[in-house]
Amino acid sequence: MPKPLSLTFDPIARADELWKQRWGSVPSMAAITSIMRAHQILLAQVDAVVKPYGLTFARYEALVLLTFSRAGELPMSKIGERLMVHPTSVTNTVDRLQRSGLVAKRPNPEDGRGTLASITDKGREVCEAATRELMAVDFGMSAYDAEECGEIFAMLRPLRIRAQDFTED
């Protein structure tokens, strides 16, 4: 993870100042830049925790998704839909998990062209161990208490709804 330039210098705040001078005040620019920077920080922290298990956060998410399914398996297309990733990324993720012995693939009997990904016993063990470690570090969110995490979740909800990440019933 890159080290901060200085505790007294906030590069996003400086960019916001320069942006205001050049184009006027655009709070959304500072917000998106801060969100993207936070994403990079959190992803680096989470990836560091799951790396000893041969995982990335994307692979971890796929394993968790499979553990949440009733039968421990899902069509590859459903994995992509639920994780909001391109089919090529799903194939790459599942293939890597398969090479590690964490997932098995087989033809989908309900879709002649489709493939099912199934979590293996080893995959369940790895997922459980990685989850324990991620929970121990609050998934990188230890700078926030439970209430603040709830506030972050609530603040991002309208963006997710507008992007059709899920539908509100």
PDB file of C-alpha atoms in Angstrom:
ATOM      1  CA  MET A   1       0.000   0.000   0.000  1.00  0.00           C
ATOM      2  CA  PRO A   2       1.416   3.439  -0.924  1.00  0.00           C
ATOM      3  CA  LYS A   3       2.405   5.578   2.024  1.00  0.00           C
ATOM      4  CA  PRO A   4       0.652   8.934   2.451  1.00  0.00           C
ATOM      5  CA  LEU A   5       2.668  11.883   1.201  1.00  0.00           C
ATOM      6  CA  SER A   6       2.346  13.669   4.520  1.00  0.00           C
ATOM      7  CA  LEU A   7      -0.159  13.797   7.328  1.00  0.00           C
ATOM      8  CA  THR A   8      -0.494  17.541   6.748  1.00  0.00           C
ATOM      9  CA  PHE A   9      -0.976  17.379   2.963  1.00  0.00           C
ATOM     10  CA  ASP A  10      -4.237  16.054   1.551  1.00  0.00           C
ATOM     11  CA  PRO A  11      -3.794  15.659  -2.215  1.00  0.00           C
ATOM     12  CA  ILE A  12      -7.548  15.468  -2.784  1.00  0.00           C
ATOM     13  CA  ALA A  13      -8.186  18.683  -0.857  1.00  0.00           C
ATOM     14  CA  ARG A  14      -5.427  20.349  -2.920  1.00  0.00           C
ATOM     15  CA  ALA A  15      -6.929  19.043  -6.158  1.00  0.00           C
ATOM     16  CA  ASP A  16     -10.304  20.403  -5.029  1.00  0.00           C
ATOM     17  CA  GLU A  17      -8.743  23.841  -4.461  1.00  0.00           C
ATOM     18  CA  LEU A  18      -7.131  23.824  -7.910  1.00  0.00           C
ATOM     19  CA  TRP A  19     -10.357  22.577  -9.489  1.00  0.00           C
ATOM     20  CA  LYS A  20     -12.296  25.468  -7.902  1.00  0.00           C
ATOM     21  CA  GLN A  21      -9.765  27.987  -9.233  1.00  0.00           C
ATOM     22  CA  ARG A  22      -9.954  26.593 -12.757  1.00  0.00           C
ATOM     23  CA  TRP A  23     -13.564  25.435 -13.203  1.00  0.00           C
ATOM     24  CA  GLY A  24     -15.462  26.533 -10.111  1.00  0.00           C
ATOM     25  CA  SER A  25     -16.771  24.568  -7.178  1.00  0.00           C
ATOM     26  CA  VAL A  26     -17.690  20.973  -8.007  1.00  0.00           C
ATOM     27  CA  PRO A  27     -18.138  19.039  -4.744  1.00  0.00           C
ATOM     28  CA  SER A  28     -18.848  15.839  -6.691  1.00  0.00           C
ATOM     29  CA  MET A  29     -15.264  15.858  -8.055  1.00  0.00           C
ATOM     30  CA  ALA A  30     -13.782  15.839  -4.542  1.00  0.00           C
ATOM     31  CA  ALA A  31     -16.299  13.207  -3.440  1.00  0.00           C
ATOM     32  CA  ILE A  32     -15.630  10.810  -6.339  1.00  0.00           C
ATOM     33  CA  THR A  33     -11.883  11.257  -6.008  1.00  0.00           C
ATOM     34  CA  SER A  34     -12.084  10.540  -2.292  1.00  0.00           C
ATOM     35  CA  ILE A  35     -14.277   7.464  -2.874  1.00  0.00           C
ATOM     36  CA  MET A  36     -11.888   6.107  -5.508  1.00  0.00           C
ATOM     37  CA  ARG A  37      -8.878   6.724  -3.248  1.00  0.00           C
ATOM     38  CA  ALA A  38     -10.686   4.995  -0.359  1.00  0.00           C
ATOM     39  CA  HIS A  39     -11.485   2.082  -2.678  1.00  0.00           C
ATOM     40  CA  GLN A  40      -7.796   1.686  -3.503  1.00  0.00           C
ATOM     41  CA  ILE A  41      -6.822   1.830   0.182  1.00  0.00           C
ATOM     42  CA  LEU A  42      -9.469  -0.691   1.249  1.00  0.00           C
ATOM     43  CA  LEU A  43      -8.760  -3.040  -1.647  1.00  0.00           C
ATOM     44  CA  ALA A  44      -5.044  -3.067  -0.794  1.00  0.00           C
ATOM     45  CA  GLN A  45      -5.806  -3.819   2.866  1.00  0.00           C
ATOM     46  CA  VAL A  46      -8.294  -6.590   2.081  1.00  0.00           C
ATOM     47  CA  ASP A  47      -6.095  -8.106  -0.616  1.00  0.00           C
ATOM     48  CA  ALA A  48      -3.207  -8.238   1.880  1.00  0.00           C
ATOM     49  CA  VAL A  49      -5.388 -10.314   4.233  1.00  0.00           C
ATOM     50  CA  VAL A  50      -6.625 -12.774   1.586  1.00  0.00           C
ATOM     51  CA  LYS A  51      -3.344 -13.064  -0.363  1.00  0.00           C
ATOM     52  CA  PRO A  52      -1.906 -15.826   1.891  1.00  0.00           C
ATOM     53  CA  TYR A  53      -4.929 -17.913   0.874  1.00  0.00           C
ATOM     54  CA  GLY A  54      -4.129 -17.438  -2.818  1.00  0.00           C
ATOM     55  CA  LEU A  55      -7.054 -15.070  -3.174  1.00  0.00           C
ATOM     56  CA  THR A  56      -7.819 -11.572  -4.292  1.00  0.00           C
ATOM     57  CA  PHE A  57     -10.900  -9.783  -3.022  1.00  0.00           C
ATOM     58  CA  ALA A  58     -12.677 -10.614  -6.299  1.00  0.00           C
ATOM     59  CA  ARG A  59     -11.972 -14.327  -5.820  1.00  0.00           C
ATOM     60  CA  TYR A  60     -12.991 -14.102  -2.176  1.00  0.00           C
ATOM     61  CA  GLU A  61     -16.301 -12.481  -3.194  1.00  0.00           C
ATOM     62  CA  ALA A  62     -16.974 -15.321  -5.631  1.00  0.00           C
ATOM     63  CA  LEU A  63     -16.319 -17.916  -2.917  1.00  0.00           C
ATOM     64  CA  VAL A  64     -18.619 -16.124  -0.490  1.00  0.00           C
ATOM     65  CA  LEU A  65     -21.318 -15.913  -3.138  1.00  0.00           C
ATOM     66  CA  LEU A  66     -21.086 -19.669  -3.697  1.00  0.00           C
ATOM     67  CA  THR A  67     -21.328 -20.328   0.055  1.00  0.00           C
ATOM     68  CA  PHE A  68     -24.508 -18.240   0.155  1.00  0.00           C
ATOM     69  CA  SER A  69     -26.175 -20.325  -2.548  1.00  0.00           C
ATOM     70  CA  ARG A  70     -28.391 -23.203  -1.394  1.00  0.00           C
ATOM     71  CA  ALA A  71     -26.501 -25.909  -3.255  1.00  0.00           C
ATOM     72  CA  GLY A  72     -23.047 -24.297  -3.114  1.00  0.00           C
ATOM     73  CA  GLU A  73     -23.104 -23.761  -6.863  1.00  0.00           C
ATOM     74  CA  LEU A  74     -24.280 -21.158  -9.320  1.00  0.00           C
ATOM     75  CA  PRO A  75     -24.283 -20.657 -13.077  1.00  0.00           C
ATOM     76  CA  MET A  76     -21.330 -18.570 -14.210  1.00  0.00           C
ATOM     77  CA  SER A  77     -23.777 -16.025 -15.674  1.00  0.00           C
ATOM     78  CA  LYS A  78     -25.469 -15.630 -12.269  1.00  0.00           C
ATOM     79  CA  ILE A  79     -22.090 -15.048 -10.589  1.00  0.00           C
ATOM     80  CA  GLY A  80     -21.339 -12.269 -13.065  1.00  0.00           C
ATOM     81  CA  GLU A  81     -24.773 -10.750 -12.590  1.00  0.00           C
ATOM     82  CA  ARG A  82     -24.569 -10.764  -8.799  1.00  0.00           C
ATOM     83  CA  LEU A  83     -21.002  -9.458  -8.665  1.00  0.00           C
ATOM     84  CA  MET A  84     -21.656  -6.994 -11.516  1.00  0.00           C
ATOM     85  CA  VAL A  85     -18.667  -8.112 -13.551  1.00  0.00           C
ATOM     86  CA  HIS A  86     -18.152  -8.982 -17.206  1.00  0.00           C
ATOM     87  CA  PRO A  87     -18.416 -12.662 -18.213  1.00  0.00           C
ATOM     88  CA  THR A  88     -14.709 -12.687 -19.088  1.00  0.00           C
ATOM     89  CA  SER A  89     -13.851 -11.581 -15.547  1.00  0.00           C
ATOM     90  CA  VAL A  90     -16.090 -14.303 -14.082  1.00  0.00           C
ATOM     91  CA  THR A  91     -14.393 -16.933 -16.233  1.00  0.00           C
ATOM     92  CA  ASN A  92     -10.949 -15.696 -15.195  1.00  0.00           C
ATOM     93  CA  THR A  93     -11.912 -15.615 -11.501  1.00  0.00           C
ATOM     94  CA  VAL A  94     -13.534 -19.060 -11.491  1.00  0.00           C
ATOM     95  CA  ASP A  95     -10.722 -20.601 -13.545  1.00  0.00           C
ATOM     96  CA  ARG A  96      -8.167 -19.370 -11.005  1.00  0.00           C
ATOM     97  CA  LEU A  97     -10.280 -20.695  -8.138  1.00  0.00           C
ATOM     98  CA  GLN A  98     -10.561 -24.022  -9.960  1.00  0.00           C
ATOM     99  CA  ARG A  99      -6.782 -24.257 -10.460  1.00  0.00           C
ATOM    100  CA  SER A 100      -6.421 -23.702  -6.696  1.00  0.00           C
ATOM    101  CA  GLY A 101      -8.877 -26.505  -5.959  1.00  0.00           C
ATOM    102  CA  LEU A 102     -11.377 -24.121  -4.364  1.00  0.00           C
ATOM    103  CA  VAL A 103     -14.052 -24.424  -7.051  1.00  0.00           C
ATOM    104  CA  ALA A 104     -15.131 -27.108  -9.506  1.00  0.00           C
ATOM    105  CA  LYS A 105     -16.880 -26.526 -12.825  1.00  0.00           C
ATOM    106  CA  ARG A 106     -19.362 -28.698 -14.663  1.00  0.00           C
ATOM    107  CA  PRO A 107     -21.889 -28.294 -17.464  1.00  0.00           C
ATOM    108  CA  ASN A 108     -25.186 -26.808 -16.360  1.00  0.00           C
ATOM    109  CA  PRO A 109     -27.836 -29.510 -16.883  1.00  0.00           C
ATOM    110  CA  GLU A 110     -30.537 -26.824 -17.195  1.00  0.00           C
ATOM    111  CA  ASP A 111     -28.632 -24.824 -19.833  1.00  0.00           C
ATOM    112  CA  GLY A 112     -26.770 -26.768 -22.486  1.00  0.00           C
ATOM    113  CA  ARG A 113     -24.360 -23.916 -23.138  1.00  0.00           C
ATOM    114  CA  GLY A 114     -23.892 -22.851 -19.511  1.00  0.00           C
ATOM    115  CA  THR A 115     -21.447 -23.843 -16.810  1.00  0.00           C
ATOM    116  CA  LEU A 116     -21.972 -24.265 -13.088  1.00  0.00           C
ATOM    117  CA  ALA A 117     -19.303 -23.285 -10.577  1.00  0.00           C
ATOM    118  CA  SER A 118     -19.352 -25.266  -7.306  1.00  0.00           C
ATOM    119  CA  ILE A 119     -17.416 -24.520  -4.156  1.00  0.00           C
ATOM    120  CA  THR A 120     -15.285 -27.433  -2.948  1.00  0.00           C
ATOM    121  CA  ASP A 121     -14.714 -28.480   0.662  1.00  0.00           C
ATOM    122  CA  LYS A 122     -11.288 -26.865   0.460  1.00  0.00           C
ATOM    123  CA  GLY A 123     -12.953 -23.718  -0.911  1.00  0.00           C
ATOM    124  CA  ARG A 124     -15.314 -23.613   2.068  1.00  0.00           C
ATOM    125  CA  GLU A 125     -12.393 -23.999   4.494  1.00  0.00           C
ATOM    126  CA  VAL A 126     -10.415 -21.222   2.810  1.00  0.00           C
ATOM    127  CA  CYS A 127     -13.477 -18.966   2.680  1.00  0.00           C
ATOM    128  CA  GLU A 128     -14.157 -19.496   6.399  1.00  0.00           C
ATOM    129  CA  ALA A 129     -10.529 -18.831   7.381  1.00  0.00           C
ATOM    130  CA  ALA A 130     -10.236 -15.718   5.197  1.00  0.00           C
ATOM    131  CA  THR A 131     -13.564 -14.432   6.509  1.00  0.00           C
ATOM    132  CA  ARG A 132     -12.415 -14.798  10.116  1.00  0.00           C
ATOM    133  CA  GLU A 133      -9.289 -12.769   9.341  1.00  0.00           C
ATOM    134  CA  LEU A 134     -11.215 -10.102   7.415  1.00  0.00           C
ATOM    135  CA  MET A 135     -13.689  -9.766  10.262  1.00  0.00           C
ATOM    136  CA  ALA A 136     -10.790  -9.408  12.719  1.00  0.00           C
ATOM    137  CA  VAL A 137      -9.629  -6.318  10.801  1.00  0.00           C
ATOM    138  CA  ASP A 138     -13.174  -5.021  10.233  1.00  0.00           C
ATOM    139  CA  PHE A 139     -12.713  -5.493   6.478  1.00  0.00           C
ATOM    140  CA  GLY A 140     -10.343  -2.516   6.571  1.00  0.00           C
ATOM    141  CA  MET A 141     -13.067  -0.253   7.966  1.00  0.00           C
ATOM    142  CA  SER A 142     -11.682   0.037  11.525  1.00  0.00           C
ATOM    143  CA  ALA A 143     -11.527   3.832  11.220  1.00  0.00           C
ATOM    144  CA  TYR A 144     -15.331   3.749  11.557  1.00  0.00           C
ATOM    145  CA  ASP A 145     -17.635   2.434  14.249  1.00  0.00           C
ATOM    146  CA  ALA A 146     -20.751   0.373  13.513  1.00  0.00           C
ATOM    147  CA  GLU A 147     -23.001   3.429  13.306  1.00  0.00           C
ATOM    148  CA  GLU A 148     -20.675   5.190  10.872  1.00  0.00           C
ATOM    149  CA  CYS A 149     -20.476   2.051   8.719  1.00  0.00           C
ATOM    150  CA  GLY A 150     -24.279   2.088   8.628  1.00  0.00           C
ATOM    151  CA  GLU A 151     -24.219   5.738   7.583  1.00  0.00           C
ATOM    152  CA  ILE A 152     -21.748   5.002   4.768  1.00  0.00           C
ATOM    153  CA  PHE A 153     -23.956   2.136   3.585  1.00  0.00           C
ATOM    154  CA  ALA A 154     -27.033   4.401   3.658  1.00  0.00           C
ATOM    155  CA  MET A 155     -25.265   7.254   1.853  1.00  0.00           C
ATOM    156  CA  LEU A 156     -24.181   4.981  -1.001  1.00  0.00           C
ATOM    157  CA  ARG A 157     -27.579   3.295  -1.342  1.00  0.00           C
ATOM    158  CA  PRO A 158     -29.197   5.914  -3.661  1.00  0.00           C
ATOM    159  CA  LEU A 159     -26.214   5.716  -6.022  1.00  0.00           C
ATOM    160  CA  ARG A 160     -26.522   1.926  -6.125  1.00  0.00           C
ATOM    161  CA  ILE A 161     -30.280   2.095  -6.713  1.00  0.00           C
ATOM    162  CA  ARG A 162     -29.863   4.599  -9.544  1.00  0.00           C
ATOM    163  CA  ALA A 163     -27.248   2.300 -11.129  1.00  0.00           C
ATOM    164  CA  GLN A 164     -29.731  -0.589 -10.841  1.00  0.00           C
ATOM    165  CA  ASP A 165     -27.348  -2.489  -8.592  1.00  0.00           C
ATOM    166  CA  PHE A 166     -30.580  -3.780  -7.050  1.00  0.00           C
ATOM    167  CA  THR A 167     -34.219  -2.810  -7.114  1.00  0.00           C
ATOM    168  CA  GLU A 168     -36.044  -1.283  -4.220  1.00  0.00           C
ATOM    169  CA  ASP A 169     -39.277  -3.079  -3.374  1.00  0.00           C
TER     170      ASP A 169
END
